[in-house]
mmCIF file of C-alpha atoms and ligand atoms in Angstrom:
data_model
loop_
_atom_site.group_PDB
_atom_site.id
_atom_site.type_symbol
_atom_site.label_atom_id
_atom_site.label_comp_id
_atom_site.label_asym_id
_atom_site.label_seq_id
_atom_site.Cartn_x
_atom_site.Cartn_y
_atom_site.Cartn_z
ATOM 1 C CA MET A 1 -0.092 0.261 0.378
ATOM 2 C CA TRP A 2 2.861 2.464 1.126
ATOM 3 C CA GLN A 3 4.252 2.003 -2.734
ATOM 4 C CA THR A 4 1.261 2.993 -4.533
ATOM 5 C CA LEU A 5 0.603 5.576 -1.935
ATOM 6 C CA PRO A 6 1.626 9.180 -3.715
ATOM 7 C CA LEU A 7 2.649 10.314 -0.720
ATOM 8 C CA TRP A 8 6.735 9.617 -1.012
ATOM 9 C CA PRO A 9 8.532 9.446 -4.319
ATOM 10 C CA ALA A 10 9.697 6.008 -5.442
ATOM 11 C CA ARG A 11 12.482 4.219 -3.278
ATOM 12 C CA ALA A 12 15.122 3.320 -5.388
ATOM 13 C CA SER A 13 18.716 3.326 -3.096
ATOM 14 C CA THR A 14 19.666 1.359 0.353
ATOM 15 C CA LEU A 15 19.287 4.703 1.656
ATOM 16 C CA ALA A 16 15.607 5.530 0.925
ATOM 17 C CA GLY A 17 13.488 3.026 3.467
ATOM 18 C CA ARG A 18 15.522 3.702 5.915
ATOM 19 C CA THR A 19 15.309 7.429 5.291
ATOM 20 C CA ASP A 20 11.569 7.196 5.121
ATOM 21 C CA ALA A 21 11.253 5.044 8.184
ATOM 22 C CA LEU A 22 12.158 7.244 10.133
ATOM 23 C CA MET A 23 10.180 10.394 8.725
ATOM 24 C CA ILE A 24 7.535 7.854 9.258
ATOM 25 C CA PHE A 25 8.251 7.623 12.698
ATOM 26 C CA MET A 26 8.327 11.250 13.462
ATOM 27 C CA LEU A 27 5.933 11.789 11.953
ATOM 28 C CA ALA A 28 3.590 9.647 14.110
ATOM 29 C CA VAL A 29 5.184 10.828 17.322
ATOM 30 C CA THR A 30 4.729 14.807 16.361
ATOM 31 C CA GLY A 31 1.401 14.055 14.926
ATOM 32 C CA PHE A 32 0.579 11.630 17.738
ATOM 33 C CA PHE A 33 0.933 14.789 20.121
ATOM 34 C CA THR A 34 -0.835 17.109 18.115
ATOM 35 C CA VAL A 35 -4.059 15.582 17.881
ATOM 36 C CA MET A 36 -3.474 14.654 21.470
ATOM 37 C CA ILE A 37 -3.424 17.975 22.540
ATOM 38 C CA PHE A 38 -5.899 19.424 20.206
ATOM 39 C CA ILE A 39 -8.257 16.900 22.300
ATOM 40 C CA LEU A 40 -7.248 17.636 25.614
ATOM 41 C CA ILE A 41 -8.436 21.352 24.826
ATOM 42 C CA LEU A 42 -11.367 20.776 24.077
ATOM 43 C CA VAL A 43 -12.015 17.795 26.886
ATOM 44 C CA PHE A 44 -10.750 20.827 29.380
ATOM 45 C CA ALA A 45 -12.885 23.198 27.978
ATOM 46 C CA LEU A 46 -15.707 21.594 27.993
ATOM 47 C CA ARG A 47 -15.069 19.844 31.183
ATOM 48 C CA PHE A 48 -13.282 22.565 33.354
ATOM 49 C CA ARG A 49 -16.247 25.639 31.653
ATOM 50 C CA ARG A 50 -17.040 27.638 34.777
ATOM 51 C CA THR A 51 -20.685 27.067 35.100
ATOM 52 C CA ARG A 52 -19.830 23.781 36.252
ATOM 53 C CA ASN A 53 -16.952 24.489 38.201
ATOM 54 C CA PRO A 54 -17.573 28.121 39.596
ATOM 55 C CA ILE A 55 -14.926 26.970 42.459
ATOM 56 C CA VAL A 56 -11.245 27.473 41.734
ATOM 57 C CA THR A 57 -9.248 24.980 43.344
ATOM 58 C CA HIS A 58 -5.649 25.347 44.543
ATOM 59 C CA ILE A 59 -2.824 22.300 43.063
ATOM 60 C CA GLU A 60 0.587 22.742 44.121
ATOM 61 C CA GLY A 61 2.488 21.098 41.018
ATOM 62 C CA SER A 62 3.383 17.214 41.009
ATOM 63 C CA ASN A 63 6.729 16.148 40.694
ATOM 64 C CA ALA A 64 5.448 12.380 39.400
ATOM 65 C CA LEU A 65 4.289 15.071 36.567
ATOM 66 C CA GLU A 66 7.356 16.892 36.163
ATOM 67 C CA ALA A 67 9.263 13.951 36.065
ATOM 68 C CA ALA A 68 7.405 12.618 33.437
ATOM 69 C CA TRP A 69 6.640 14.977 30.886
ATOM 70 C CA THR A 70 10.059 15.759 31.180
ATOM 71 C CA LEU A 71 11.635 12.209 30.879
ATOM 72 C CA ILE A 72 8.918 10.430 28.239
ATOM 73 C CA PRO A 73 10.185 13.736 25.507
ATOM 74 C CA PHE A 74 13.854 13.224 26.207
ATOM 75 C CA GLY A 75 13.461 9.319 25.698
ATOM 76 C CA ILE A 76 11.340 9.875 22.719
ATOM 77 C CA PHE A 77 13.982 12.556 21.176
ATOM 78 C CA MET A 78 16.882 10.040 21.950
ATOM 79 C CA VAL A 79 15.460 7.277 19.930
ATOM 80 C CA MET A 80 14.795 9.556 17.060
ATOM 81 C CA PHE A 81 18.625 11.591 17.645
ATOM 82 C CA ILE A 82 20.434 7.950 17.603
ATOM 83 C CA TRP A 83 17.921 7.166 14.935
ATOM 84 C CA SER A 84 18.478 9.427 12.640
ATOM 85 C CA ALA A 85 22.750 9.616 13.347
ATOM 86 C CA GLY A 86 22.933 5.854 12.635
ATOM 87 C CA ILE A 87 21.231 7.319 9.394
ATOM 88 C CA TYR A 88 23.582 9.950 8.788
ATOM 89 C CA MET A 89 26.984 8.099 9.949
ATOM 90 C CA THR A 90 25.840 5.740 6.228
ATOM 91 C CA TRP A 91 25.840 8.646 4.611
ATOM 92 C CA ALA A 92 29.072 10.349 5.796
ATOM 93 C CA GLN A 93 31.141 7.430 4.721
ATOM 94 C CA PRO A 94 31.641 6.334 1.105
ATOM 95 C CA PRO A 95 32.234 2.896 0.562
ATOM 96 C CA PRO A 96 35.460 3.170 0.419
ATOM 97 C CA ASN A 97 35.217 0.368 -3.160
ATOM 98 C CA ALA A 98 32.333 3.344 -4.634
ATOM 99 C CA GLU A 99 32.250 4.063 -8.512
ATOM 100 C CA GLU A 100 33.396 7.648 -8.963
ATOM 101 C CA VAL A 101 31.721 10.083 -10.465
ATOM 102 C CA PHE A 102 33.109 13.973 -10.732
ATOM 103 C CA VAL A 103 30.159 16.404 -10.979
ATOM 104 C CA VAL A 104 30.582 20.784 -11.756
ATOM 105 C CA GLY A 105 27.539 22.677 -11.122
ATOM 106 C CA LYS A 106 27.189 25.379 -12.950
ATOM 107 C CA GLN A 107 24.527 28.151 -14.275
ATOM 108 C CA TRP A 108 22.981 26.743 -15.386
ATOM 109 C CA MET A 109 23.882 23.129 -15.715
ATOM 110 C CA TRP A 110 25.154 19.839 -13.994
ATOM 111 C CA LYS A 111 28.436 18.444 -15.657
ATOM 112 C CA PHE A 112 29.098 14.566 -14.715
ATOM 113 C CA GLU A 113 32.754 12.895 -15.320
ATOM 114 C CA HIS A 114 32.980 9.412 -14.627
ATOM 115 C CA PRO A 115 36.976 8.766 -14.650
ATOM 116 C CA GLU A 116 36.713 6.110 -17.673
ATOM 117 C CA GLY A 117 36.456 9.302 -19.411
ATOM 118 C CA GLN A 118 33.103 9.513 -20.164
ATOM 119 C CA ARG A 119 31.190 13.290 -20.284
ATOM 120 C CA GLU A 120 27.926 14.011 -19.827
ATOM 121 C CA ILE A 121 25.859 16.814 -19.312
ATOM 122 C CA ASP A 122 21.985 17.420 -16.749
ATOM 123 C CA GLN A 123 22.343 12.752 -17.717
ATOM 124 C CA LEU A 124 23.569 10.820 -15.325
ATOM 125 C CA HIS A 125 24.475 6.867 -16.025
ATOM 126 C CA VAL A 126 25.262 5.038 -13.251
ATOM 127 C CA PRO A 127 25.421 1.189 -12.913
ATOM 128 C CA LEU A 128 22.693 -1.007 -10.620
ATOM 129 C CA GLY A 129 23.477 -2.112 -7.107
ATOM 130 C CA ARG A 130 27.002 -0.607 -6.808
ATOM 131 C CA ALA A 131 27.592 2.567 -4.853
ATOM 132 C CA VAL A 132 28.589 5.461 -6.641
ATOM 133 C CA ARG A 133 30.314 8.236 -4.985
ATOM 134 C CA LEU A 134 29.841 11.806 -6.405
ATOM 135 C CA THR A 135 32.714 14.451 -5.946
ATOM 136 C CA MET A 136 31.247 18.062 -5.798
ATOM 137 C CA ILE A 137 32.099 21.440 -6.933
ATOM 138 C CA SER A 138 30.439 25.306 -8.755
ATOM 139 C CA GLN A 139 32.086 26.813 -10.580
ATOM 140 C CA ASP A 140 30.251 29.872 -9.830
ATOM 141 C CA VAL A 141 27.609 30.166 -6.782
ATOM 142 C CA ILE A 142 25.727 27.845 -4.730
ATOM 143 C CA HIS A 143 24.458 24.684 -6.181
ATOM 144 C CA SER A 144 22.228 21.580 -4.593
ATOM 145 C CA LEU A 145 22.110 18.506 -6.033
ATOM 146 C CA PHE A 146 18.512 16.491 -4.936
ATOM 147 C CA LEU A 147 17.974 12.892 -5.971
ATOM 148 C CA PRO A 148 14.840 12.839 -4.682
ATOM 149 C CA GLU A 149 13.872 9.054 -5.267
ATOM 150 C CA PHE A 150 17.622 8.121 -3.712
ATOM 151 C CA ARG A 151 16.641 10.481 -0.354
ATOM 152 C CA VAL A 152 20.100 12.564 -1.240
ATOM 153 C CA LYS A 153 20.041 16.057 -1.626
ATOM 154 C CA GLN A 154 24.477 17.748 -0.507
ATOM 155 C CA ASP A 155 24.999 21.504 -1.393
ATOM 156 C CA VAL A 156 27.330 21.966 -3.977
ATOM 157 C CA LEU A 157 29.712 25.254 -3.306
ATOM 158 C CA PRO A 158 32.414 27.053 -5.621
ATOM 159 C CA GLY A 159 35.995 26.787 -3.700
ATOM 160 C CA ARG A 160 35.632 23.139 -2.286
ATOM 161 C CA TYR A 161 34.656 19.910 -2.613
ATOM 162 C CA THR A 162 31.625 17.779 -1.282
ATOM 163 C CA THR A 163 30.787 14.628 -1.636
ATOM 164 C CA THR A 164 27.691 12.303 -1.084
ATOM 165 C CA TRP A 165 27.242 8.566 -2.131
ATOM 166 C CA PHE A 166 24.276 6.697 -2.952
ATOM 167 C CA GLN A 167 23.486 3.078 -4.056
ATOM 168 C CA THR A 168 20.510 2.537 -6.056
ATOM 169 C CA THR A 169 18.275 -0.882 -5.864
ATOM 170 C CA LYS A 170 16.116 -0.648 -9.155
ATOM 171 C CA PRO A 171 17.080 0.479 -12.627
ATOM 172 C CA GLY A 172 14.944 2.612 -14.277
ATOM 173 C CA SER A 173 15.526 6.557 -14.953
ATOM 174 C CA TYR A 174 15.243 8.936 -11.663
ATOM 175 C CA HIS A 175 15.133 13.330 -11.352
ATOM 176 C CA LEU A 176 17.716 15.122 -10.338
ATOM 177 C CA PHE A 177 17.018 18.699 -9.275
ATOM 178 C CA CYS A 178 18.646 21.924 -7.412
ATOM 179 C CA THR A 179 17.417 22.935 -4.980
ATOM 180 C CA GLN A 180 19.360 25.939 -4.096
ATOM 181 C CA TYR A 181 18.239 29.277 -5.611
ATOM 182 C CA CYS A 182 21.355 29.898 -8.555
ATOM 183 C CA GLY A 183 19.663 32.261 -9.994
ATOM 184 C CA THR A 184 17.446 32.545 -13.083
ATOM 185 C CA MET A 185 17.137 29.587 -14.906
ATOM 186 C CA HIS A 186 17.151 27.565 -11.276
ATOM 187 C CA SER A 187 14.697 26.056 -11.967
ATOM 188 C CA GLY A 188 15.653 24.359 -15.750
ATOM 189 C CA MET A 189 18.676 23.840 -13.424
ATOM 190 C CA ILE A 190 17.636 19.415 -13.462
ATOM 191 C CA GLY A 191 18.358 16.458 -15.068
ATOM 192 C CA GLU A 192 17.723 12.604 -14.655
ATOM 193 C CA VAL A 193 19.956 9.770 -13.260
ATOM 194 C CA VAL A 194 19.767 6.574 -15.466
ATOM 195 C CA VAL A 195 20.186 3.645 -13.833
ATOM 196 C CA MET A 196 21.588 0.812 -15.776
ATOM 197 C CA GLU A 197 22.453 -3.315 -15.044
ATOM 198 C CA PRO A 198 25.787 -3.820 -14.394
ATOM 199 C CA ALA A 199 27.196 -5.207 -17.526
ATOM 200 C CA ALA A 200 24.936 -2.431 -19.914
ATOM 201 C CA TYR A 201 26.589 -0.122 -17.909
ATOM 202 C CA GLN A 202 30.028 -1.350 -18.743
ATOM 203 C CA ALA A 203 29.011 -1.032 -22.492
ATOM 204 C CA TRP A 204 28.057 1.611 -22.090
ATOM 205 C CA LEU A 205 31.031 3.227 -20.038
ATOM 206 C CA SER A 206 33.598 1.978 -22.937
ATOM 207 C CA GLY A 207 31.073 3.306 -26.075
ATOM 208 C CA GLY A 208 32.083 6.898 -27.934
ATOM 209 C CA ASN A 209 34.798 7.410 -25.687
ATOM 210 C CA ALA A 210 37.391 9.085 -27.921
ATOM 211 C CA GLU A 211 38.914 12.084 -25.539
ATOM 212 C CA GLY A 212 40.452 9.247 -22.891
ATOM 213 C CA SER A 213 40.087 9.355 -19.587
ATOM 214 C CA LEU A 214 40.321 11.836 -17.091
ATOM 215 C CA ALA A 215 43.813 10.674 -16.021
ATOM 216 C CA SER A 216 44.240 10.832 -19.216
ATOM 217 C CA THR A 217 43.245 14.120 -20.161
ATOM 218 C CA GLY A 218 45.084 15.087 -16.303
ATOM 219 C CA GLN A 219 48.421 13.455 -18.064
ATOM 220 C CA LYS A 220 48.320 15.864 -21.233
ATOM 221 C CA LEU A 221 47.024 18.789 -19.483
ATOM 222 C CA PHE A 222 50.384 17.765 -16.294
ATOM 223 C CA GLN A 223 52.797 18.212 -19.305
ATOM 224 C CA GLN A 224 50.861 21.190 -21.228
ATOM 225 C CA LEU A 225 50.707 23.711 -18.442
ATOM 226 C CA GLY A 226 54.640 22.712 -17.515
ATOM 227 C CA CYS A 227 53.987 21.278 -14.415
ATOM 228 C CA THR A 228 56.357 19.078 -15.940
ATOM 229 C CA THR A 229 59.503 21.520 -15.404
ATOM 230 C CA CYS A 230 59.268 21.402 -11.940
ATOM 231 C CA HIS A 231 57.711 18.178 -10.965
ATOM 232 C CA ARG A 232 59.351 15.374 -11.930
ATOM 233 C CA PHE A 233 58.824 11.630 -11.113
ATOM 234 C CA ASP A 234 62.338 10.038 -10.959
ATOM 235 C CA THR A 235 63.514 12.213 -8.178
ATOM 236 C CA GLN A 236 63.042 15.489 -6.530
ATOM 237 C CA GLY A 237 62.692 18.592 -8.705
ATOM 238 C CA ARG A 238 62.476 22.383 -7.991
ATOM 239 C CA GLY A 239 59.122 21.076 -6.720
ATOM 240 C CA PRO A 240 57.990 18.049 -4.546
ATOM 241 C CA ASN A 241 58.164 14.941 -6.521
ATOM 242 C CA LEU A 242 54.345 14.078 -7.163
ATOM 243 C CA LEU A 243 54.098 10.351 -6.901
ATOM 244 C CA GLY A 244 51.801 8.621 -5.052
ATOM 245 C CA LEU A 245 51.232 11.597 -2.934
ATOM 246 C CA TYR A 246 47.497 11.113 -3.359
ATOM 247 C CA GLY A 247 45.652 10.329 -0.063
ATOM 248 C CA LYS A 248 49.366 11.027 2.030
ATOM 249 C CA PRO A 249 50.035 12.921 4.530
ATOM 250 C CA VAL A 250 52.384 15.736 3.967
ATOM 251 C CA LEU A 251 54.267 17.758 5.971
ATOM 252 C CA LEU A 252 54.417 21.678 5.447
ATOM 253 C CA ASP A 253 56.738 24.143 6.386
ATOM 254 C CA ASP A 254 54.874 25.752 9.113
ATOM 255 C CA GLY A 255 54.889 22.070 11.243
ATOM 256 C CA ARG A 256 51.141 21.395 10.223
ATOM 257 C CA THR A 257 50.622 17.376 8.754
ATOM 258 C CA VAL A 258 47.806 17.505 6.160
ATOM 259 C CA THR A 259 46.446 15.037 3.604
ATOM 260 C CA ALA A 260 46.940 15.140 0.266
ATOM 261 C CA ASP A 261 42.979 14.888 -0.870
ATOM 262 C CA ASP A 262 41.115 16.317 -3.291
ATOM 263 C CA ASN A 263 40.535 19.864 -2.019
ATOM 264 C CA TYR A 264 44.669 19.983 -0.973
ATOM 265 C CA ILE A 265 45.856 19.102 -4.342
ATOM 266 C CA ARG A 266 43.325 21.344 -5.435
ATOM 267 C CA GLU A 267 44.467 24.320 -3.453
ATOM 268 C CA SER A 268 48.177 23.637 -4.218
ATOM 269 C CA ILE A 269 47.129 23.801 -7.944
ATOM 270 C CA LEU A 270 44.891 27.666 -7.274
ATOM 271 C CA THR A 271 46.791 29.110 -4.595
ATOM 272 C CA PRO A 272 50.496 27.745 -3.698
ATOM 273 C CA GLY A 273 51.757 29.821 -1.250
ATOM 274 C CA ALA A 274 48.442 28.837 0.999
ATOM 275 C CA LYS A 275 50.503 25.594 2.368
ATOM 276 C CA VAL A 276 53.917 25.567 1.749
ATOM 277 C CA VAL A 277 55.401 21.695 1.604
ATOM 278 C CA ALA A 278 58.563 21.661 4.158
ATOM 279 C CA GLY A 279 61.867 22.400 2.717
ATOM 280 C CA PHE A 280 60.624 23.672 -0.514
ATOM 281 C CA LYS A 281 60.377 27.265 -1.377
ATOM 282 C CA PRO A 282 56.964 29.166 -2.470
ATOM 283 C CA ILE A 283 58.262 29.557 -6.393
ATOM 284 C CA MET A 284 55.354 27.698 -7.925
ATOM 285 C CA PRO A 285 52.951 30.131 -9.858
ATOM 286 C CA THR A 286 49.610 30.157 -9.568
ATOM 287 C CA PHE A 287 47.148 28.416 -11.984
ATOM 288 C CA GLN A 288 44.274 30.848 -10.800
ATOM 289 C CA GLY A 289 42.301 31.912 -14.290
ATOM 290 C CA ILE A 290 44.591 29.217 -16.429
ATOM 291 C CA VAL A 291 42.763 26.163 -15.305
ATOM 292 C CA ASN A 292 38.943 25.810 -14.938
ATOM 293 C CA GLU A 293 36.941 23.201 -12.261
ATOM 294 C CA GLU A 294 36.908 20.617 -15.335
ATOM 295 C CA GLN A 295 40.917 20.505 -16.007
ATOM 296 C CA LEU A 296 41.659 20.447 -12.171
ATOM 297 C CA LEU A 297 39.347 17.428 -11.483
ATOM 298 C CA SER A 298 41.475 15.553 -14.425
ATOM 299 C CA LEU A 299 44.714 17.002 -12.693
ATOM 300 C CA ALA A 300 43.816 15.260 -9.756
ATOM 301 C CA ALA A 301 42.645 12.415 -11.066
ATOM 302 C CA TYR A 302 46.123 11.716 -13.010
ATOM 303 C CA LEU A 303 48.083 12.254 -9.475
ATOM 304 C CA LYS A 304 45.699 9.975 -8.179
ATOM 305 C CA SER A 305 46.536 7.312 -10.741
ATOM 306 C CA LEU A 306 50.625 7.815 -9.647
ATOM 307 C CA SER A 307 49.319 6.517 -6.482
ATOM 308 C CA GLN A 308 47.017 3.781 -7.378
ATOM 309 C CA PRO A 309 48.581 0.343 -7.334
ATOM 310 C CA GLU A 310 48.334 0.432 -3.860
ATOM 311 C CA ARG A 311 45.235 1.984 -3.145
ATOM 312 C CA ARG A 312 43.490 -0.073 -6.229
ATOM 313 C CA GLN A 313 39.980 -1.542 -4.496
ATOM 314 C CA PRO A 314 39.783 -5.662 -5.594
ATOM 315 C CA GLY A 315 37.222 -6.295 -7.298
ATOM 316 C CA SER A 316 37.114 -2.691 -8.454
ATOM 317 C CA ASN A 317 36.647 -3.748 -12.907
ATOM 318 C CA ARG A 318 37.712 0.100 -13.245
ATOM 319 C CA PRO A 319 40.662 -0.137 -16.118
ATOM 320 C CA ALA A 320 44.349 0.688 -14.467
ATOM 321 C CA GLU A 321 45.354 3.600 -15.543
ATOM 322 C CA PRO A 322 49.310 2.748 -16.451
ATOM 323 C CA PRO A 323 51.365 5.080 -13.753
ATOM 324 C CA HIS A 324 54.467 6.955 -15.028
ATOM 325 C CA PRO A 325 56.948 5.682 -14.497
ATOM 326 C CA ALA A 326 55.552 1.976 -14.487
ATOM 327 C CA SER A 327 58.111 0.663 -11.549
ATOM 328 C CA ALA A 328 58.266 3.704 -9.040
ATOM 329 C CA PRO A 329 60.432 3.943 -5.991
ATOM 330 C CA ALA A 330 57.896 4.521 -2.614
ATOM 331 C CA ARG A 331 56.935 7.976 -1.765
ATOM 332 C CA SER A 332 59.785 9.400 1.117
ATOM 333 C CA ARG A 333 59.838 12.741 2.354
HETATM 334 C C1 LIG B 1 57.798 26.694 -10.920
HETATM 335 C C2 LIG B 1 58.303 25.372 -10.637
HETATM 336 C C3 LIG B 1 56.136 25.021 -10.421
HETATM 337 C C4 LIG B 1 55.499 24.723 -11.589
HETATM 338 C C5 LIG B 1 55.937 24.710 -12.946
HETATM 339 C C6 LIG B 1 54.600 24.072 -10.950
HETATM 340 N N1 LIG B 1 54.405 23.854 -9.189
HETATM 341 FE FE1 LIG B 1 53.911 22.539 -8.433
HETATM 342 N N2 LIG B 1 54.999 23.223 -6.683
HETATM 343 C C7 LIG B 1 56.177 23.756 -6.872
HETATM 344 C C8 LIG B 1 57.005 23.317 -5.370
HETATM 345 C C9 LIG B 1 58.340 24.524 -5.591
HETATM 346 C C10 LIG B 1 56.036 22.979 -4.561
HETATM 347 C C11 LIG B 1 56.676 22.847 -3.090
HETATM 348 C C12 LIG B 1 55.942 24.500 -2.388
HETATM 349 C C13 LIG B 1 54.260 24.016 -1.998
HETATM 350 O O1 LIG B 1 53.792 23.569 -1.922
HETATM 351 O O2 LIG B 1 54.117 25.762 -2.623
HETATM 352 C C14 LIG B 1 54.801 22.862 -5.447
HETATM 353 C C15 LIG B 1 53.879 21.907 -4.408
HETATM 354 C C16 LIG B 1 52.661 21.176 -5.796
HETATM 355 C C17 LIG B 1 51.826 20.423 -4.886
HETATM 356 C C18 LIG B 1 51.520 19.736 -3.484
HETATM 357 C C19 LIG B 1 52.367 18.910 -3.093
HETATM 358 C C20 LIG B 1 52.783 17.925 -2.161
HETATM 359 O O3 LIG B 1 54.096 17.033 -2.294
HETATM 360 O O4 LIG B 1 52.357 18.293 -1.520
HETATM 361 C C21 LIG B 1 50.676 19.914 -5.812
HETATM 362 C C22 LIG B 1 49.602 19.007 -6.092
HETATM 363 C C23 LIG B 1 51.556 20.756 -7.243
HETATM 364 N N3 LIG B 1 52.332 21.606 -7.013
HETATM 365 C C24 LIG B 1 51.634 20.574 -8.511
HETATM 366 C C25 LIG B 1 51.249 21.074 -9.944
HETATM 367 C C26 LIG B 1 50.475 21.279 -10.906
HETATM 368 C C27 LIG B 1 49.603 20.558 -11.109
HETATM 369 C C28 LIG B 1 51.441 22.026 -11.821
HETATM 370 C C29 LIG B 1 50.937 22.125 -12.824
HETATM 371 C C30 LIG B 1 49.579 23.238 -13.215
HETATM 372 C C31 LIG B 1 52.530 22.915 -10.974
HETATM 373 N N4 LIG B 1 52.639 22.052 -9.750
HETATM 374 C C32 LIG B 1 53.353 23.689 -11.238
HETATM 375 C C33 LIG B 1 56.747 23.823 -7.855
HETATM 376 C C34 LIG B 1 55.599 24.088 -9.346
HETATM 377 CU CU1 LIG B 2 21.614 25.621 -9.199
#
């Protein structure tokens, strides 16, 4: 019955059922108390009306009552809190073997890039039954990606990557909205998610893919932009050796240690002076205004591919990007 009732959008992800169960519970609790309060108002108004009870009795208060109406709501709210925290923790930790898709939001369209090289606009193809992690950034103002059938919504910010993930449970085509008012054509910033059987998805991934993978695009850019003049992969050049950098801790010259994630790599390219690697001079020029968000994603994908061998998840069917050079010494600093 619940499936056909048009109160909720279809449930098409592993989180959808859990989110709805919590939502229904909260609706039931708040609905119950709303109805109870209105009934009591009516009952008391009739029962204690002046004509029937002319003499008011003085009441001192009741500790038992006080305790009851403090502890019972507290218990109910704790149930809601622990329940929703559990769902949040699942959402906040994408499984490590998730398929990766990069998202660039801009006025007024969604661009999706698969590491294998497929690029799409306002349409996102994903495999059925596999976790998909979205790494998202905006090229202009704040947008927000909302996938109602998956019960997933996450703001997409300029200048910082945000992530979200979902695991689909039903093939089909689903809604995709921007839910952050972002200008004149905000209402047109919509699209669809196409959930495909894994085999069909693999075929789709490898079809019409002339531009090559994200990492190979990044590798070309790395040469074109002259990054190679300072960053070498065989030895330390004027800049640090970036081989195996991705995901590792980096010691900075002010003594802090940061993890080389997508946000760090993006910042290193756009504002190199913000975090200077220990032992190096801040001579790297900024590439602000020279590389766009998509190029930044491909540069990061390239650097990531250089540390893939030990990071690759067993069972991942993603074609391996040839590391460069093939057998590299471990990164040390
Ligand atoms: C003029 C030389 C030079 C050029 C050109 C250059 N870099 Fe750098 N890069 C450096 C130096 C020096 C550092 C270390 C100091 C710092 O963090 O600013 C660095 C740091 C980095 C880091 C952080 C490294 C770490 O170990 O944490 C990344 C990532 C990076 N560069 C990427 C790039 C990319 C991508 C390009 C090309 C778009 C590029 N660099 C071009 C000199 C250069
Ligand atoms: Cu938008």
